[in-house]
Short mmCIF file of C-alpha atoms in Angstrom, two decimals:
data_model
loop_
_atom_site.label_atom_id
_atom_site.label_comp_id
_atom_site.label_asym_id
_atom_site.label_seq_id
_atom_site.Cartn_x
_atom_site.Cartn_y
_atom_site.Cartn_z
CA UNK A 1 99.17 88.98 100.16
CA UNK A 2 100.59 92.71 99.34
CA UNK A 3 104.05 92.50 97.99
CA UNK A 4 105.88 94.57 100.37
CA UNK A 5 107.91 97.33 98.49
CA UNK A 6 111.89 98.73 100.18
CA UNK A 7 112.46 101.85 100.09
CA UNK A 8 116.37 101.66 100.65
CA UNK A 9 118.44 104.15 101.96
CA UNK A 10 121.83 104.33 102.10
CA UNK A 11 123.90 106.65 103.89
CA UNK A 12 127.93 107.38 104.75
CA UNK A 13 127.95 111.34 105.89
CA UNK A 14 126.51 113.45 107.59
CA UNK A 15 125.76 117.63 108.27
CA UNK A 16 123.61 119.86 110.73
CA UNK A 17 122.37 122.71 108.84
CA UNK A 18 123.64 125.54 110.86
CA UNK A 19 120.88 128.60 109.61
CA UNK A 20 117.71 128.83 109.01
CA UNK A 21 116.92 129.21 104.69
CA UNK A 22 114.84 132.15 104.08
CA UNK A 23 110.83 131.05 101.98
CA UNK A 24 110.28 132.15 99.38
CA UNK A 25 106.93 132.43 97.04
CA UNK A 26 107.36 131.27 93.47
CA UNK A 27 106.87 133.84 92.58
CA UNK A 28 109.11 135.04 95.05
CA UNK A 29 112.04 132.97 93.66
CA UNK A 30 111.49 134.36 90.21
CA UNK A 31 112.57 137.16 91.15
CA UNK A 32 115.34 136.65 92.67
CA UNK A 33 116.51 134.65 89.43
CA UNK A 34 115.60 138.15 87.35
CA UNK A 35 117.51 140.63 89.82
CA UNK A 36 120.74 138.18 89.79
CA UNK A 37 121.09 138.73 85.98
CA UNK A 38 124.49 139.36 85.58
CA UNK A 39 125.91 137.90 88.32
CA UNK A 40 128.20 135.31 88.69
CA UNK A 41 127.01 131.79 88.17
CA UNK A 42 128.86 131.36 92.08
CA UNK A 43 126.95 134.42 93.88
CA UNK A 44 123.34 133.30 92.18
CA UNK A 45 124.34 129.48 94.01
CA UNK A 46 125.11 130.72 96.97
CA UNK A 47 121.32 132.46 97.05
CA UNK A 48 119.75 130.11 96.01
CA UNK A 49 121.52 127.69 98.22
CA UNK A 50 119.81 129.98 101.24
CA UNK A 51 116.18 130.03 100.24
CA UNK A 52 113.24 127.28 100.60
CA UNK A 53 110.14 127.20 98.55
CA UNK A 54 106.55 127.78 100.37
CA UNK A 55 104.93 125.94 97.43
CA UNK A 56 105.69 123.79 95.23
CA UNK A 57 107.26 124.10 92.01
CA UNK A 58 106.44 121.95 88.82
CA UNK A 59 109.08 121.00 86.42
CA UNK A 60 107.76 123.35 83.68
CA UNK A 61 108.97 126.07 86.55
CA UNK A 62 112.66 124.38 87.00
CA UNK A 63 113.05 124.14 82.65
CA UNK A 64 112.27 127.60 82.65
CA UNK A 65 114.24 128.61 85.73
CA UNK A 66 117.18 126.54 84.27
CA UNK A 67 117.68 128.66 80.73
CA UNK A 68 117.45 131.80 82.77
CA UNK A 69 120.78 130.82 85.09
CA UNK A 70 124.09 131.72 83.75
CA UNK A 71 125.96 127.89 84.51
CA UNK A 72 126.42 124.88 86.29
CA UNK A 73 126.41 125.86 90.07
CA UNK A 74 123.21 128.17 89.72
CA UNK A 75 121.96 125.19 88.59
CA UNK A 76 122.38 122.59 90.80
CA UNK A 77 121.75 124.66 93.43
CA UNK A 78 117.86 125.14 91.87
CA UNK A 79 117.87 121.83 91.47
CA UNK A 80 118.22 121.35 95.14
CA UNK A 81 115.64 123.29 95.95
CA UNK A 82 112.70 122.42 93.54
CA UNK A 83 113.60 118.84 93.99
CA UNK A 84 112.57 119.80 98.31
CA UNK A 85 109.74 121.20 97.16
CA UNK A 86 107.86 119.09 95.14
CA UNK A 87 106.49 117.52 98.39
CA UNK A 88 104.75 120.79 99.01
CA UNK A 89 101.15 122.12 97.68
CA UNK A 90 100.95 123.73 94.33
CA UNK A 91 100.68 127.35 94.39
CA UNK A 92 96.83 128.12 94.75
CA UNK A 93 96.53 129.83 91.66
CA UNK A 94 97.73 126.89 89.86
CA UNK A 95 94.64 124.55 91.70
CA UNK A 96 91.81 124.92 89.82
CA UNK A 97 88.70 126.33 90.23
CA UNK A 98 86.65 123.34 90.27
CA UNK A 99 83.93 121.73 92.64
CA UNK A 100 84.91 118.88 94.56
CA UNK A 101 83.44 115.54 92.84
CA UNK A 102 80.28 113.81 94.40
CA UNK A 103 81.44 110.65 96.12
CA UNK A 104 79.57 108.50 93.13
CA UNK A 105 82.25 110.44 91.33
CA UNK A 106 84.82 109.88 93.46
CA UNK A 107 84.23 106.20 94.11
CA UNK A 108 84.15 106.05 90.34
CA UNK A 109 87.63 107.73 89.89
CA UNK A 110 89.40 105.00 92.75
CA UNK A 111 87.82 102.05 91.05
CA UNK A 112 89.27 103.03 87.62
CA UNK A 113 92.65 103.41 89.61
CA UNK A 114 91.82 99.49 90.88
CA UNK A 115 91.71 98.36 87.35
CA UNK A 116 94.83 100.77 86.33
CA UNK A 117 96.89 99.04 88.78
CA UNK A 118 95.52 95.56 89.32
CA UNK A 119 95.17 95.10 85.45
CA UNK A 120 97.35 97.41 83.16
CA UNK A 121 100.97 97.81 85.86
CA UNK A 122 101.85 94.03 85.49
CA UNK A 123 101.12 93.27 81.40
CA UNK A 124 103.63 96.07 80.66
CA UNK A 125 106.66 94.26 78.60
CA UNK A 126 109.73 93.60 79.06
CA UNK A 127 111.60 96.88 78.27
CA UNK A 128 115.41 98.82 79.69
CA UNK A 129 115.17 102.45 80.39
CA UNK A 130 118.62 104.32 81.78
CA UNK A 131 118.16 105.75 85.13
CA UNK A 132 120.82 108.46 85.96
CA UNK A 133 121.05 109.47 89.48
CA UNK A 134 122.79 113.04 90.70
CA UNK A 135 123.18 112.44 94.67
CA UNK A 136 123.03 116.25 97.37
CA UNK A 137 124.12 116.42 100.17
CA UNK A 138 125.21 118.91 102.76
CA UNK A 139 128.04 119.46 104.97
CA UNK A 140 128.59 120.50 108.84
CA UNK A 141 131.03 122.74 109.35
CA UNK A 142 134.33 120.79 110.42
CA UNK A 143 133.63 118.15 107.57
CA UNK A 144 135.69 116.61 106.54
CA UNK A 145 136.27 114.93 102.81
CA UNK A 146 139.22 113.63 101.14
CA UNK A 147 141.28 115.48 103.69
CA UNK A 148 139.66 118.82 103.02
CA UNK A 149 137.91 120.53 106.09
CA UNK A 150 135.20 122.43 105.72
CA UNK A 151 135.19 125.60 107.85
CA UNK A 152 131.50 126.16 107.84
CA UNK A 153 128.20 124.59 106.97
CA UNK A 154 127.77 124.14 103.00
CA UNK A 155 124.13 123.64 102.37
CA UNK A 156 123.01 120.65 99.49
CA UNK A 157 125.21 120.63 96.65
CA UNK A 158 125.92 117.78 93.97
CA UNK A 159 128.48 115.19 95.43
CA UNK A 160 128.03 112.75 93.17
CA UNK A 161 126.55 110.75 89.18
CA UNK A 162 125.60 107.94 88.27
CA UNK A 163 124.32 106.16 84.45
CA UNK A 164 122.75 102.90 84.53
CA UNK A 165 120.79 100.53 83.12
CA UNK A 166 117.57 98.90 84.20
CA UNK A 167 115.13 96.02 82.77
CA UNK A 168 112.24 95.66 83.67
CA UNK A 169 111.68 91.93 83.10
CA UNK A 170 108.27 89.93 83.98
CA UNK A 171 107.24 92.91 86.23
CA UNK A 172 110.67 93.36 88.49
CA UNK A 173 113.70 95.30 88.22
CA UNK A 174 116.65 94.35 87.54
CA UNK A 175 119.70 97.62 87.76
CA UNK A 176 122.69 97.05 86.00
CA UNK A 177 126.52 96.52 88.75
CA UNK A 178 127.43 98.15 86.27
CA UNK A 179 127.33 101.91 85.44
CA UNK A 180 126.64 103.43 82.04
CA UNK A 181 128.33 106.46 83.35
CA UNK A 182 131.07 105.91 86.31
CA UNK A 183 130.03 108.03 88.98
CA UNK A 184 132.25 111.52 89.82
CA UNK A 185 133.35 110.66 92.87
CA UNK A 186 133.62 106.53 93.40
CA UNK A 187 133.45 106.55 97.01
CA UNK A 188 130.09 107.73 97.30
CA UNK A 189 128.62 105.31 94.55
CA UNK A 190 126.83 103.62 97.78
CA UNK A 191 125.27 107.28 99.01
CA UNK A 192 121.79 107.47 98.77
CA UNK A 193 118.61 106.39 98.17
CA UNK A 194 117.80 104.17 95.26
CA UNK A 195 114.11 103.47 95.78
CA UNK A 196 113.31 99.96 93.95
CA UNK A 197 109.57 99.81 92.86
CA UNK A 198 109.01 102.63 91.37
CA UNK A 199 107.45 100.66 87.56
CA UNK A 200 104.57 98.95 89.50
CA UNK A 201 105.18 97.29 93.27
CA UNK A 202 104.57 101.13 94.73
CA UNK A 203 101.71 101.64 93.55
CA UNK A 204 100.27 98.16 94.48
CA UNK A 205 101.23 98.66 97.61
CA UNK A 206 100.16 102.59 98.05
CA UNK A 207 97.00 101.21 96.87
CA UNK A 208 96.55 98.38 98.93
CA UNK A 209 97.13 99.68 102.25
CA UNK A 210 94.88 102.75 101.48
CA UNK A 211 92.27 100.72 100.64
CA UNK A 212 92.53 99.45 104.42
CA UNK A 213 93.37 102.86 106.30
CA UNK A 214 92.55 106.26 105.03
CA UNK A 215 91.84 107.34 101.52
CA UNK A 216 90.36 110.73 101.02
CA UNK A 217 89.73 113.76 97.91
CA UNK A 218 91.95 116.38 98.20
CA UNK A 219 91.58 118.52 95.31
CA UNK A 220 91.52 119.17 91.74
CA UNK A 221 95.62 120.07 90.00
CA UNK A 222 96.67 120.47 86.93
CA UNK A 223 97.97 118.40 84.66
CA UNK A 224 100.03 118.55 81.16
CA UNK A 225 96.87 117.08 79.77
CA UNK A 226 93.82 118.45 82.11
CA UNK A 227 92.60 118.32 85.45
CA UNK A 228 93.69 115.26 88.09
CA UNK A 229 91.80 114.41 90.81
CA UNK A 230 94.40 114.27 93.80
CA UNK A 231 93.66 111.68 96.51
CA UNK A 232 95.34 111.48 100.19
CA UNK A 233 95.82 108.57 102.24
CA UNK A 234 96.89 107.85 105.45
CA UNK A 235 98.42 104.63 106.39
CA UNK A 236 99.05 103.30 110.08
CA UNK A 237 101.74 101.22 110.79
CA UNK A 238 99.57 97.67 111.33
CA UNK A 239 98.56 98.60 108.31
CA UNK A 240 101.91 99.02 106.03
CA UNK A 241 103.83 96.51 103.97
CA UNK A 242 106.35 99.74 103.33
CA UNK A 243 109.40 99.10 104.67
CA UNK A 244 112.10 101.44 105.61
CA UNK A 245 115.56 100.08 105.32
CA UNK A 246 119.09 101.76 105.66
CA UNK A 247 122.94 101.09 106.00
CA UNK A 248 125.42 103.57 107.12
CA UNK A 249 129.59 102.94 106.53
CA UNK A 250 132.52 105.17 108.30
CA UNK A 251 135.73 105.08 107.04
CA UNK A 252 134.79 101.49 105.29
CA UNK A 253 133.46 99.98 108.07
CA UNK A 254 129.89 98.73 107.63
CA UNK A 255 127.75 99.66 110.66
CA UNK A 256 125.10 96.59 109.76
CA UNK A 257 121.51 97.05 108.52
CA UNK A 258 118.91 98.73 110.09
CA UNK A 259 114.84 98.06 109.08
CA UNK A 260 111.71 99.28 109.80
CA UNK A 261 107.82 98.71 108.56
CA UNK A 262 106.85 102.28 108.86
CA UNK A 263 103.52 104.27 108.60
CA UNK A 264 103.66 106.82 106.42
CA UNK A 265 100.67 108.92 104.20
CA UNK A 266 101.21 111.16 100.71
CA UNK A 267 98.98 111.92 98.20
CA UNK A 268 98.20 110.21 94.68
CA UNK A 269 97.46 112.24 91.19
CA UNK A 270 95.72 110.39 88.66
CA UNK A 271 93.59 111.29 84.75
CA UNK A 272 90.07 111.24 86.28
CA UNK A 273 88.99 109.23 82.79
CA UNK A 274 91.09 106.14 82.94
CA UNK A 275 92.71 106.04 86.47
CA UNK A 276 96.15 106.42 85.11
CA UNK A 277 98.50 107.52 88.12
CA UNK A 278 100.95 110.07 87.39
CA UNK A 279 101.89 111.48 90.75
CA UNK A 280 102.44 109.92 94.05
CA UNK A 281 104.48 110.80 97.26
CA UNK A 282 104.79 108.57 99.72
CA UNK A 283 106.35 110.37 103.44
CA UNK A 284 107.41 107.64 105.97
CA UNK A 285 105.73 108.09 109.44
CA UNK A 286 109.38 106.51 111.68
CA UNK A 287 109.33 105.66 115.05
CA UNK A 288 111.37 105.38 117.55
CA UNK A 289 112.42 101.26 118.76
CA UNK A 290 110.64 99.98 115.85
CA UNK A 291 114.59 98.43 113.98
CA UNK A 292 114.93 95.08 113.20
CA UNK A 293 118.79 95.11 113.27
CA UNK A 294 120.99 92.70 111.33
CA UNK A 295 124.47 90.24 113.19
CA UNK A 296 126.94 93.21 112.41
CA UNK A 297 125.36 96.24 114.16
CA UNK A 298 123.63 94.20 117.14
CA UNK A 299 125.64 96.34 120.11
CA UNK A 300 123.65 99.15 118.72
CA UNK A 301 120.94 100.95 120.33
CA UNK A 302 117.24 99.83 119.72
CA UNK A 303 117.01 104.10 118.40
CA UNK A 304 118.33 105.81 115.67
CA UNK A 305 116.80 108.92 114.54
CA UNK A 306 115.81 109.79 111.24
CA UNK A 307 113.72 112.55 110.80
CA UNK A 308 112.36 112.40 106.98
CA UNK A 309 112.09 110.18 104.72
CA UNK A 310 110.84 110.77 101.62
CA UNK A 311 109.94 110.04 97.91
CA UNK A 312 108.13 111.06 95.02
CA UNK A 313 107.45 109.19 91.75
CA UNK A 314 105.74 111.57 88.67
CA UNK A 315 104.82 109.24 85.58
CA UNK A 316 104.42 109.85 82.37
CA UNK A 317 103.51 108.49 78.67
CA UNK A 318 106.33 107.08 76.82
CA UNK A 319 106.87 105.19 73.26
CA UNK A 320 107.62 101.78 74.01
CA UNK A 321 108.18 99.67 70.87
CA UNK A 322 104.66 100.95 68.63
CA UNK A 323 102.97 100.85 72.39
CA UNK A 324 102.55 103.78 74.42
CA UNK A 325 103.00 102.93 78.56
CA UNK A 326 102.60 104.80 81.83
CA UNK A 327 106.13 104.94 82.94
CA UNK A 328 108.70 106.66 85.59
CA UNK A 329 110.37 109.70 84.58
CA UNK A 330 111.21 111.57 87.64
CA UNK A 331 112.32 110.59 91.18
CA UNK A 332 112.76 112.91 94.00
CA UNK A 333 113.93 111.30 97.04
CA UNK A 334 115.20 112.93 100.63
CA UNK A 335 116.94 111.52 103.54
CA UNK A 336 117.49 113.09 106.78
CA UNK A 337 119.21 111.91 109.48
CA UNK A 338 121.47 110.54 111.88
CA UNK A 339 124.56 108.26 110.96
CA UNK A 340 126.19 105.95 112.77
CA UNK A 341 130.25 106.54 113.71
CA UNK A 342 132.54 104.98 115.16
CA UNK A 343 133.15 105.06 118.63
CA UNK A 344 136.52 106.54 120.46
CA UNK A 345 139.62 105.22 122.55
CA UNK A 346 137.80 102.33 124.16
CA UNK A 347 134.72 102.18 122.86
CA UNK A 348 135.69 102.32 118.99
CA UNK A 349 134.39 98.87 118.38
CA UNK A 350 130.82 100.32 119.11
CA UNK A 351 129.48 102.62 117.00
CA UNK A 352 127.32 105.92 118.28
CA UNK A 353 125.04 108.41 116.43
CA UNK A 354 126.65 111.41 114.67
CA UNK A 355 125.24 114.86 114.15
CA UNK A 356 122.09 115.06 111.39
CA UNK A 357 122.76 114.94 107.40
CA UNK A 358 120.48 115.71 104.91
CA UNK A 359 121.00 113.39 101.43
CA UNK A 360 118.67 113.86 97.98
CA UNK A 361 118.26 111.78 95.19
CA UNK A 362 117.53 113.41 91.72
CA UNK A 363 116.30 110.32 89.53
CA UNK A 364 115.74 109.95 85.73
CA UNK A 365 114.61 107.88 83.51
CA UNK A 366 114.34 108.00 80.36
CA UNK A 367 115.64 106.22 76.21
CA UNK A 368 112.37 103.43 77.07
CA UNK A 369 113.28 100.75 74.58
CA UNK A 370 111.62 97.10 74.23
CA UNK A 371 113.75 94.30 74.92
CA UNK A 372 114.11 91.68 71.80
CA UNK A 373 113.11 88.80 72.71
CA UNK A 374 109.60 90.67 74.48
CA UNK A 375 105.80 89.62 72.94
CA UNK A 376 103.58 91.45 74.98
CA UNK A 377 101.34 93.58 72.72
CA UNK A 378 99.03 95.35 75.22
CA UNK A 379 98.18 98.92 74.54
CA UNK A 380 98.91 100.33 77.58
CA UNK A 381 95.64 101.84 78.24
CA UNK A 382 93.86 100.71 81.46
CA UNK A 383 90.86 98.56 81.00
CA UNK A 384 87.58 99.96 80.86
CA UNK A 385 85.63 99.72 84.21
CA UNK A 386 82.80 98.67 84.31
CA UNK A 387 80.35 101.93 83.66
CA UNK A 388 80.97 105.27 82.70
CA UNK A 389 81.53 108.03 84.74
CA UNK A 390 79.28 109.88 86.12
CA UNK A 391 78.45 113.22 84.92
CA UNK A 392 80.69 115.95 86.59
#
């Protein structure tokens, strides 16, 4: 039976954007950054926070731009801007001018993906990795935090960060209960969109669901080591094993947990030679009236509006022990929802819907090292399919 994947979305606060952002291409953003040379860190951050990209910015673009910025505020605003763009298509000039493969070649590539996910991922060794998370939120006008009330809408900005150890053991993930680095705002440690399953379960879930749904060719895309084959998938709720789960807290009161099996769509970018998945995006298609609720929120209305629940995982080769494996190096999750707040007066014991808010998690994985007692010796290279790929 397909393993159910849970995307855990934890939201504590609310916001309502006050103005539309100015939409820019990558070239236009480069012009903005170049023309801002000599400006203060705060002024550049403010300008970047008012922009929205129309194309996906690679993390190579991000590294190049960060080197041109003067301080932490501008760099944080840039990271949020780039992270939100990861669900978009890349610019046309970054798409290789290559013919789409014929159906036979597409079928062979997907068979290599199946071999990779079913044979190689389960044989990952036991290892530790460091998971660093930066949490962004936007704030509405008159939002109160620690007794300070914002006079105007505040775009996405950093409100907390943490570093923890993740243990991958026998195909499962265990997150260290004690952060290596304390969150700069301990009250927000439960906020955000921590995602489980990025070391393998999410790949198996998407592949199994897509096989019973709609999976089709999208395009070629330039990767670090050559052209990647990009496939798109569309999974209706009836075929889905993808569960979105979230809960909300206000004033220390637990509003209870809400869950939804969700349809979803997205893309996977794969190495056409060996089937290794190098990038995966999942965009949930949330439905009203499809919630299951815990006892604590049994008085809630059956409909909790969530307009966005997106995640992206990027994989790259990493050294673990003496071998190389493809493991997560970057995870971006975005949630836009109306949180639950306590009612007023006679309705103080009931929960109500507040205004909409965006929460973004920027997660990086690194410092991979093998668990000493691990005995796996697999090289990390996918098993070969039964036949060679047709000529491209």
